Amino acid sequence: MKKHITLITGGDRGIGRATALLLAQKGHTICIGYRSQQAQAEEVVALIRRDGGNAIAVQADIADEEQVIAMFQQVDRELGMLTGLVNNAGILKSQATIEQLDAQRIASIFATNVSGSFICAREAVKRMALRHGGQGGAIVNVSSAASRLGAPHEYVDYAASKGAIDTLTTGLSLEVAAQGIRVNAVRPGFIYTGMHADGGEPGRVDRVKESLPMKRGGQPEEVAQAIAWLLSDEASYITGSFLDMAGGK
């Protein structure tokens, strides 16, 4: 049976946490990448181990290239050959219009959401590519419905960063398809996670849910199911694809 070793950035909360718990149930060995919430990350690890799974937590700010490299090296040493990456870590600043943005804020968001995801993907490809002795694998990028909708009056900078993730997904999928690596993305929107509090409106999903065709917000576990499927052999002929998960919006 093929061994699945999967790194999830931002695995300490929200979609990342739900994905880690689900993948562990499916037999994946998990690395929880986290930036600052060590207690939350260790809690996820403890839950996985309690149920008989194998997991570690590794601190890394993905906006820092050296920390990303060190995180992947720790996976090499402690877990073995990587087969899966969930590029989930991302940041969101307080709601603002374009007139309220400054270069520092934009650069901060792009450093994590774009550069960080690129560097994580680079390190994963170095390990998974057949030409490097890897056994192939799968990358799932967590984009956002904001990349399609633009998030006007709220998070245009965040939306633009996720637009870059969409382009990364398309380009990288073509670049590494012959190396046994599949690259896909999910585009969740209006999910009940703590990220909305980061933007200054914890109750945002409840505010907007009536405007959604499905009239409800989504749960992290629903997104986790999609990510798990895209990582699985059941999706073995799918690459460069996007799953929109925003209640029909």
PDB file of C-alpha atoms in Angstrom:
ATOM      1  CA  MET A   1       0.000   0.000   0.000  1.00  0.00           C
ATOM      2  CA  LYS A   2       1.358   3.401  -0.989  1.00  0.00           C
ATOM      3  CA  LYS A   3       2.415   5.560   1.917  1.00  0.00           C
ATOM      4  CA  HIS A   4       1.011   9.090   1.897  1.00  0.00           C
ATOM      5  CA  ILE A   5       3.073  11.791   3.586  1.00  0.00           C
ATOM      6  CA  THR A   6       1.315  15.143   3.405  1.00  0.00           C
ATOM      7  CA  LEU A   7       2.343  18.612   4.514  1.00  0.00           C
ATOM      8  CA  ILE A   8      -0.454  21.063   5.298  1.00  0.00           C
ATOM      9  CA  THR A   9       0.509  24.689   5.788  1.00  0.00           C
ATOM     10  CA  GLY A  10      -1.762  26.571   8.149  1.00  0.00           C
ATOM     11  CA  GLY A  11      -2.843  23.220   9.510  1.00  0.00           C
ATOM     12  CA  ASP A  12      -3.535  24.490  12.992  1.00  0.00           C
ATOM     13  CA  ARG A  13      -7.004  25.941  12.368  1.00  0.00           C
ATOM     14  CA  GLY A  14      -9.967  26.203  10.025  1.00  0.00           C
ATOM     15  CA  ILE A  15      -9.745  24.419   6.687  1.00  0.00           C
ATOM     16  CA  GLY A  16      -6.194  23.242   7.365  1.00  0.00           C
ATOM     17  CA  ARG A  17      -7.142  21.640  10.666  1.00  0.00           C
ATOM     18  CA  ALA A  18     -10.192  19.915   9.193  1.00  0.00           C
ATOM     19  CA  THR A  19      -8.092  18.644   6.301  1.00  0.00           C
ATOM     20  CA  ALA A  20      -5.380  17.302   8.592  1.00  0.00           C
ATOM     21  CA  LEU A  21      -7.873  15.365  10.707  1.00  0.00           C
ATOM     22  CA  LEU A  22      -9.628  13.917   7.655  1.00  0.00           C
ATOM     23  CA  LEU A  23      -6.446  12.912   5.842  1.00  0.00           C
ATOM     24  CA  ALA A  24      -5.113  11.261   8.985  1.00  0.00           C
ATOM     25  CA  GLN A  25      -8.298   9.190   9.140  1.00  0.00           C
ATOM     26  CA  LYS A  26      -7.555   8.136   5.566  1.00  0.00           C
ATOM     27  CA  GLY A  27      -4.095   6.929   6.520  1.00  0.00           C
ATOM     28  CA  HIS A  28      -1.931   9.913   5.654  1.00  0.00           C
ATOM     29  CA  THR A  29       1.081  10.765   7.782  1.00  0.00           C
ATOM     30  CA  ILE A  30       0.693  14.481   8.442  1.00  0.00           C
ATOM     31  CA  CYS A  31       2.953  17.461   8.987  1.00  0.00           C
ATOM     32  CA  ILE A  32       1.089  20.433  10.450  1.00  0.00           C
ATOM     33  CA  GLY A  33       2.812  23.625   9.360  1.00  0.00           C
ATOM     34  CA  TYR A  34       1.970  26.608  11.544  1.00  0.00           C
ATOM     35  CA  ARG A  35       3.244  30.138  12.035  1.00  0.00           C
ATOM     36  CA  SER A  36       2.527  31.069  15.644  1.00  0.00           C
ATOM     37  CA  GLN A  37      -0.265  29.020  17.227  1.00  0.00           C
ATOM     38  CA  GLN A  38       1.814  26.192  18.651  1.00  0.00           C
ATOM     39  CA  ALA A  39      -0.827  25.051  21.139  1.00  0.00           C
ATOM     40  CA  GLN A  40      -3.443  24.731  18.394  1.00  0.00           C
ATOM     41  CA  ALA A  41      -1.036  22.841  16.155  1.00  0.00           C
ATOM     42  CA  GLU A  42      -0.027  20.467  18.932  1.00  0.00           C
ATOM     43  CA  GLU A  43      -3.709  19.858  19.691  1.00  0.00           C
ATOM     44  CA  VAL A  44      -4.278  18.686  16.116  1.00  0.00           C
ATOM     45  CA  VAL A  45      -1.249  16.402  16.374  1.00  0.00           C
ATOM     46  CA  ALA A  46      -2.556  14.999  19.658  1.00  0.00           C
ATOM     47  CA  LEU A  47      -5.978  14.272  18.141  1.00  0.00           C
ATOM     48  CA  ILE A  48      -4.384  12.451  15.213  1.00  0.00           C
ATOM     49  CA  ARG A  49      -2.117  10.386  17.452  1.00  0.00           C
ATOM     50  CA  ARG A  50      -4.981   9.587  19.808  1.00  0.00           C
ATOM     51  CA  ASP A  51      -6.773   7.914  16.927  1.00  0.00           C
ATOM     52  CA  GLY A  52      -3.706   5.909  15.937  1.00  0.00           C
ATOM     53  CA  GLY A  53      -2.320   8.220  13.278  1.00  0.00           C
ATOM     54  CA  ASN A  54       1.118   9.751  12.815  1.00  0.00           C
ATOM     55  CA  ALA A  55       1.673  13.513  12.786  1.00  0.00           C
ATOM     56  CA  ILE A  56       4.166  16.204  13.669  1.00  0.00           C
ATOM     57  CA  ALA A  57       3.880  19.988  13.957  1.00  0.00           C
ATOM     58  CA  VAL A  58       6.549  22.273  12.511  1.00  0.00           C
ATOM     59  CA  GLN A  59       6.740  26.019  13.051  1.00  0.00           C
ATOM     60  CA  ALA A  60       7.456  28.076   9.939  1.00  0.00           C
ATOM     61  CA  ASP A  61       6.465  31.480   8.658  1.00  0.00           C
ATOM     62  CA  ILE A  62       6.082  30.718   4.964  1.00  0.00           C
ATOM     63  CA  ALA A  63       6.823  34.348   4.107  1.00  0.00           C
ATOM     64  CA  ASP A  64      10.423  33.469   5.053  1.00  0.00           C
ATOM     65  CA  GLU A  65      12.105  31.248   2.455  1.00  0.00           C
ATOM     66  CA  GLU A  66      14.667  29.837   4.888  1.00  0.00           C
ATOM     67  CA  GLN A  67      11.939  28.762   7.304  1.00  0.00           C
ATOM     68  CA  VAL A  68      10.092  27.003   4.480  1.00  0.00           C
ATOM     69  CA  ILE A  69      13.235  25.114   3.484  1.00  0.00           C
ATOM     70  CA  ALA A  70      13.850  24.095   7.095  1.00  0.00           C
ATOM     71  CA  MET A  71      10.256  22.860   7.430  1.00  0.00           C
ATOM     72  CA  PHE A  72      10.556  20.610   4.389  1.00  0.00           C
ATOM     73  CA  GLN A  73      13.915  19.314   5.592  1.00  0.00           C
ATOM     74  CA  GLN A  74      12.337  18.377   8.906  1.00  0.00           C
ATOM     75  CA  VAL A  75       9.660  16.434   7.030  1.00  0.00           C
ATOM     76  CA  ASP A  76      12.439  14.631   5.136  1.00  0.00           C
ATOM     77  CA  ARG A  77      14.179  13.653   8.362  1.00  0.00           C
ATOM     78  CA  GLU A  78      11.209  12.727  10.504  1.00  0.00           C
ATOM     79  CA  LEU A  79       8.565  11.441   8.100  1.00  0.00           C
ATOM     80  CA  GLY A  80      10.172  10.459   4.804  1.00  0.00           C
ATOM     81  CA  MET A  81       9.453  11.127   1.143  1.00  0.00           C
ATOM     82  CA  LEU A  82       6.721  13.740   0.664  1.00  0.00           C
ATOM     83  CA  THR A  83       3.755  12.775  -1.519  1.00  0.00           C
ATOM     84  CA  GLY A  84       1.277  15.582  -0.864  1.00  0.00           C
ATOM     85  CA  LEU A  85       1.183  19.317  -0.219  1.00  0.00           C
ATOM     86  CA  VAL A  86      -1.823  21.390   0.790  1.00  0.00           C
ATOM     87  CA  ASN A  87      -0.885  25.037   0.226  1.00  0.00           C
ATOM     88  CA  ASN A  88      -3.393  26.363   2.724  1.00  0.00           C
ATOM     89  CA  ALA A  89      -1.631  29.046   4.804  1.00  0.00           C
ATOM     90  CA  GLY A  90      -2.804  32.565   4.065  1.00  0.00           C
ATOM     91  CA  ILE A  91      -3.357  35.881   5.756  1.00  0.00           C
ATOM     92  CA  LEU A  92      -6.099  38.461   5.623  1.00  0.00           C
ATOM     93  CA  LYS A  93      -5.951  42.045   6.845  1.00  0.00           C
ATOM     94  CA  SER A  94      -8.809  44.195   8.109  1.00  0.00           C
ATOM     95  CA  GLN A  95     -11.502  45.173   5.632  1.00  0.00           C
ATOM     96  CA  ALA A  96     -10.473  48.168   3.541  1.00  0.00           C
ATOM     97  CA  THR A  97     -11.140  49.913   0.260  1.00  0.00           C
ATOM     98  CA  ILE A  98      -8.414  50.511  -2.310  1.00  0.00           C
ATOM     99  CA  GLU A  99      -7.979  54.059  -1.009  1.00  0.00           C
ATOM    100  CA  GLN A 100      -7.014  52.699   2.403  1.00  0.00           C
ATOM    101  CA  LEU A 101      -4.337  50.281   1.202  1.00  0.00           C
ATOM    102  CA  ASP A 102      -0.632  50.936   1.404  1.00  0.00           C
ATOM    103  CA  ALA A 103       2.367  49.185  -0.105  1.00  0.00           C
ATOM    104  CA  GLN A 104       3.444  47.591   3.156  1.00  0.00           C
ATOM    105  CA  ARG A 105       0.087  45.882   3.650  1.00  0.00           C
ATOM    106  CA  ILE A 106      -0.021  44.644   0.056  1.00  0.00           C
ATOM    107  CA  ALA A 107       3.544  43.349   0.254  1.00  0.00           C
ATOM    108  CA  SER A 108       2.792  41.539   3.502  1.00  0.00           C
ATOM    109  CA  ILE A 109      -0.202  39.739   2.037  1.00  0.00           C
ATOM    110  CA  PHE A 110       1.643  38.771  -1.129  1.00  0.00           C
ATOM    111  CA  ALA A 111       4.707  37.582   0.821  1.00  0.00           C
ATOM    112  CA  THR A 112       2.637  34.929   2.575  1.00  0.00           C
ATOM    113  CA  ASN A 113      -0.206  34.170   0.188  1.00  0.00           C
ATOM    114  CA  VAL A 114       1.791  34.216  -3.055  1.00  0.00           C
ATOM    115  CA  SER A 115       5.534  33.940  -2.446  1.00  0.00           C
ATOM    116  CA  GLY A 116       5.052  31.503   0.411  1.00  0.00           C
ATOM    117  CA  SER A 117       2.848  29.232  -1.681  1.00  0.00           C
ATOM    118  CA  PHE A 118       5.307  29.377  -4.587  1.00  0.00           C
ATOM    119  CA  ILE A 119       8.252  28.415  -2.379  1.00  0.00           C
ATOM    120  CA  CYS A 120       6.305  25.594  -0.734  1.00  0.00           C
ATOM    121  CA  ALA A 121       5.340  24.290  -4.175  1.00  0.00           C
ATOM    122  CA  ARG A 122       8.976  24.521  -5.300  1.00  0.00           C
ATOM    123  CA  GLU A 123      10.206  22.473  -2.364  1.00  0.00           C
ATOM    124  CA  ALA A 124       7.443  19.899  -2.879  1.00  0.00           C
ATOM    125  CA  VAL A 125       8.278  19.505  -6.572  1.00  0.00           C
ATOM    126  CA  LYS A 126      11.965  18.985  -5.746  1.00  0.00           C
ATOM    127  CA  ARG A 127      10.919  15.992  -3.664  1.00  0.00           C
ATOM    128  CA  MET A 128       8.052  14.554  -5.703  1.00  0.00           C
ATOM    129  CA  ALA A 129       9.345  14.854  -9.284  1.00  0.00           C
ATOM    130  CA  LEU A 130      10.230  11.589 -10.963  1.00  0.00           C
ATOM    131  CA  ARG A 131      13.423  13.118 -12.356  1.00  0.00           C
ATOM    132  CA  HIS A 132      14.639  13.679  -8.803  1.00  0.00           C
ATOM    133  CA  GLY A 133      13.872  10.134  -7.712  1.00  0.00           C
ATOM    134  CA  GLY A 134      10.505  11.034  -6.243  1.00  0.00           C
ATOM    135  CA  GLN A 135       7.391   8.928  -6.613  1.00  0.00           C
ATOM    136  CA  GLY A 136       5.135  11.676  -7.903  1.00  0.00           C
ATOM    137  CA  GLY A 137       2.436  13.245  -5.805  1.00  0.00           C
ATOM    138  CA  ALA A 138      -0.262  15.865  -5.617  1.00  0.00           C
ATOM    139  CA  ILE A 139      -0.491  19.519  -4.650  1.00  0.00           C
ATOM    140  CA  VAL A 140      -3.744  21.214  -3.717  1.00  0.00           C
ATOM    141  CA  ASN A 141      -3.686  24.987  -3.537  1.00  0.00           C
ATOM    142  CA  VAL A 142      -6.309  26.642  -1.380  1.00  0.00           C
ATOM    143  CA  SER A 143      -7.410  29.633  -3.396  1.00  0.00           C
ATOM    144  CA  SER A 144     -10.637  31.540  -2.739  1.00  0.00           C
ATOM    145  CA  ALA A 145     -13.880  32.522  -4.387  1.00  0.00           C
ATOM    146  CA  ALA A 146     -12.482  36.032  -3.917  1.00  0.00           C
ATOM    147  CA  SER A 147     -10.189  35.403  -6.878  1.00  0.00           C
ATOM    148  CA  ARG A 148     -13.313  35.342  -9.083  1.00  0.00           C
ATOM    149  CA  LEU A 149     -15.444  37.847  -7.186  1.00  0.00           C
ATOM    150  CA  GLY A 150     -12.792  40.482  -6.404  1.00  0.00           C
ATOM    151  CA  ALA A 151     -13.906  41.179  -2.802  1.00  0.00           C
ATOM    152  CA  PRO A 152     -14.731  44.852  -3.527  1.00  0.00           C
ATOM    153  CA  HIS A 153     -14.821  47.239  -0.542  1.00  0.00           C
ATOM    154  CA  GLU A 154     -13.310  44.517   1.668  1.00  0.00           C
ATOM    155  CA  TYR A 155     -10.212  42.634   0.514  1.00  0.00           C
ATOM    156  CA  VAL A 156      -9.192  43.443  -3.058  1.00  0.00           C
ATOM    157  CA  ASP A 157      -5.552  42.811  -2.101  1.00  0.00           C
ATOM    158  CA  TYR A 158      -6.376  39.392  -0.671  1.00  0.00           C
ATOM    159  CA  ALA A 159      -8.485  38.588  -3.732  1.00  0.00           C
ATOM    160  CA  ALA A 160      -5.611  39.554  -6.026  1.00  0.00           C
ATOM    161  CA  SER A 161      -3.243  37.304  -4.098  1.00  0.00           C
ATOM    162  CA  LYS A 162      -5.622  34.402  -4.651  1.00  0.00           C
ATOM    163  CA  GLY A 163      -5.813  35.290  -8.332  1.00  0.00           C
ATOM    164  CA  ALA A 164      -2.078  34.675  -8.389  1.00  0.00           C
ATOM    165  CA  ILE A 165      -2.658  31.271  -6.768  1.00  0.00           C
ATOM    166  CA  ASP A 166      -5.059  30.388  -9.568  1.00  0.00           C
ATOM    167  CA  THR A 167      -2.388  31.220 -12.140  1.00  0.00           C
ATOM    168  CA  LEU A 168       0.202  29.233 -10.168  1.00  0.00           C
ATOM    169  CA  THR A 169      -2.155  26.263 -10.219  1.00  0.00           C
ATOM    170  CA  THR A 170      -2.600  26.391 -13.974  1.00  0.00           C
ATOM    171  CA  GLY A 171       1.031  26.990 -14.864  1.00  0.00           C
ATOM    172  CA  LEU A 172       2.549  24.551 -12.399  1.00  0.00           C
ATOM    173  CA  SER A 173       0.099  21.799 -13.325  1.00  0.00           C
ATOM    174  CA  LEU A 174       1.369  21.947 -16.912  1.00  0.00           C
ATOM    175  CA  GLU A 175       4.993  22.222 -15.870  1.00  0.00           C
ATOM    176  CA  VAL A 176       5.062  19.104 -13.702  1.00  0.00           C
ATOM    177  CA  ALA A 177       2.382  16.842 -15.196  1.00  0.00           C
ATOM    178  CA  ALA A 178       4.984  14.625 -16.891  1.00  0.00           C
ATOM    179  CA  GLN A 179       6.839  14.354 -13.579  1.00  0.00           C
ATOM    180  CA  GLY A 180       3.979  12.489 -11.930  1.00  0.00           C
ATOM    181  CA  ILE A 181       2.708  15.506 -10.002  1.00  0.00           C
ATOM    182  CA  ARG A 182      -0.871  16.731 -10.130  1.00  0.00           C
ATOM    183  CA  VAL A 183      -1.717  20.318  -9.152  1.00  0.00           C
ATOM    184  CA  ASN A 184      -5.284  21.428  -8.478  1.00  0.00           C
ATOM    185  CA  ALA A 185      -7.052  24.080  -6.437  1.00  0.00           C
ATOM    186  CA  VAL A 186     -10.136  24.545  -4.348  1.00  0.00           C
ATOM    187  CA  ARG A 187     -11.809  27.961  -4.230  1.00  0.00           C
ATOM    188  CA  PRO A 188     -13.802  28.124  -0.996  1.00  0.00           C
ATOM    189  CA  GLY A 189     -15.888  31.112  -0.053  1.00  0.00           C
ATOM    190  CA  PHE A 190     -18.092  32.043   2.893  1.00  0.00           C
ATOM    191  CA  ILE A 191     -16.757  29.277   5.140  1.00  0.00           C
ATOM    192  CA  TYR A 192     -17.119  29.383   8.931  1.00  0.00           C
ATOM    193  CA  THR A 193     -13.479  29.848   9.962  1.00  0.00           C
ATOM    194  CA  GLY A 194     -11.539  32.163  12.252  1.00  0.00           C
ATOM    195  CA  MET A 195     -10.123  34.059   9.283  1.00  0.00           C
ATOM    196  CA  HIS A 196     -13.143  36.377   9.196  1.00  0.00           C
ATOM    197  CA  ALA A 197     -12.191  37.654  12.641  1.00  0.00           C
ATOM    198  CA  ASP A 198      -8.778  38.539  11.182  1.00  0.00           C
ATOM    199  CA  GLY A 199     -10.631  40.828   8.793  1.00  0.00           C
ATOM    200  CA  GLY A 200     -12.508  42.455  11.647  1.00  0.00           C
ATOM    201  CA  GLU A 201     -15.891  40.817  11.102  1.00  0.00           C
ATOM    202  CA  PRO A 202     -16.242  37.442  12.847  1.00  0.00           C
ATOM    203  CA  GLY A 203     -19.896  37.190  11.806  1.00  0.00           C
ATOM    204  CA  ARG A 204     -19.326  37.917   8.107  1.00  0.00           C
ATOM    205  CA  VAL A 205     -20.651  34.555   6.886  1.00  0.00           C
ATOM    206  CA  ASP A 206     -23.933  34.998   8.737  1.00  0.00           C
ATOM    207  CA  ARG A 207     -24.253  38.515   7.315  1.00  0.00           C
ATOM    208  CA  VAL A 208     -23.928  37.401   3.702  1.00  0.00           C
ATOM    209  CA  LYS A 209     -25.381  33.897   3.724  1.00  0.00           C
ATOM    210  CA  GLU A 210     -28.868  34.958   2.604  1.00  0.00           C
ATOM    211  CA  SER A 211     -27.325  36.411  -0.560  1.00  0.00           C
ATOM    212  CA  LEU A 212     -25.906  33.008  -1.497  1.00  0.00           C
ATOM    213  CA  PRO A 213     -27.870  30.652  -3.748  1.00  0.00           C
ATOM    214  CA  MET A 214     -27.635  27.892  -1.117  1.00  0.00           C
ATOM    215  CA  LYS A 215     -28.623  30.320   1.692  1.00  0.00           C
ATOM    216  CA  ARG A 216     -25.953  29.045   4.074  1.00  0.00           C
ATOM    217  CA  GLY A 217     -22.274  29.237   4.847  1.00  0.00           C
ATOM    218  CA  GLY A 218     -19.942  26.301   4.396  1.00  0.00           C
ATOM    219  CA  GLN A 219     -18.053  24.241   6.944  1.00  0.00           C
ATOM    220  CA  PRO A 220     -14.291  23.584   6.921  1.00  0.00           C
ATOM    221  CA  GLU A 221     -15.024  19.863   6.845  1.00  0.00           C
ATOM    222  CA  GLU A 222     -16.809  20.266   3.508  1.00  0.00           C
ATOM    223  CA  VAL A 223     -13.726  21.875   1.975  1.00  0.00           C
ATOM    224  CA  ALA A 224     -11.531  19.200   3.550  1.00  0.00           C
ATOM    225  CA  GLN A 225     -13.502  16.505   1.727  1.00  0.00           C
ATOM    226  CA  ALA A 226     -12.742  18.155  -1.615  1.00  0.00           C
ATOM    227  CA  ILE A 227      -9.054  18.561  -0.807  1.00  0.00           C
ATOM    228  CA  ALA A 228      -8.799  14.931   0.284  1.00  0.00           C
ATOM    229  CA  TRP A 229     -10.415  13.771  -2.942  1.00  0.00           C
ATOM    230  CA  LEU A 230      -8.082  15.858  -5.113  1.00  0.00           C
ATOM    231  CA  LEU A 231      -5.100  14.352  -3.284  1.00  0.00           C
ATOM    232  CA  SER A 232      -6.400  10.818  -3.696  1.00  0.00           C
ATOM    233  CA  ASP A 233      -5.886   8.267  -6.450  1.00  0.00           C
ATOM    234  CA  GLU A 234      -9.585   8.641  -7.233  1.00  0.00           C
ATOM    235  CA  ALA A 235      -8.625  11.977  -8.855  1.00  0.00           C
ATOM    236  CA  SER A 236      -5.637  10.483 -10.652  1.00  0.00           C
ATOM    237  CA  TYR A 237      -6.504  11.950 -14.086  1.00  0.00           C
ATOM    238  CA  ILE A 238      -7.281  15.440 -12.829  1.00  0.00           C
ATOM    239  CA  THR A 239      -4.768  18.265 -12.906  1.00  0.00           C
ATOM    240  CA  GLY A 240      -4.988  22.011 -13.481  1.00  0.00           C
ATOM    241  CA  SER A 241      -8.588  22.016 -12.231  1.00  0.00           C
ATOM    242  CA  PHE A 242     -10.538  24.200  -9.828  1.00  0.00           C
ATOM    243  CA  LEU A 243     -13.327  23.211  -7.475  1.00  0.00           C
ATOM    244  CA  ASP A 244     -15.497  26.192  -6.577  1.00  0.00           C
ATOM    245  CA  MET A 245     -16.983  25.862  -3.114  1.00  0.00           C
ATOM    246  CA  ALA A 246     -18.976  28.978  -2.350  1.00  0.00           C
ATOM    247  CA  GLY A 247     -22.567  27.848  -2.117  1.00  0.00           C
ATOM    248  CA  GLY A 248     -23.243  28.639  -5.765  1.00  0.00           C
ATOM    249  CA  LYS A 249     -21.871  32.194  -5.648  1.00  0.00           C
TER     250      LYS A 249
END
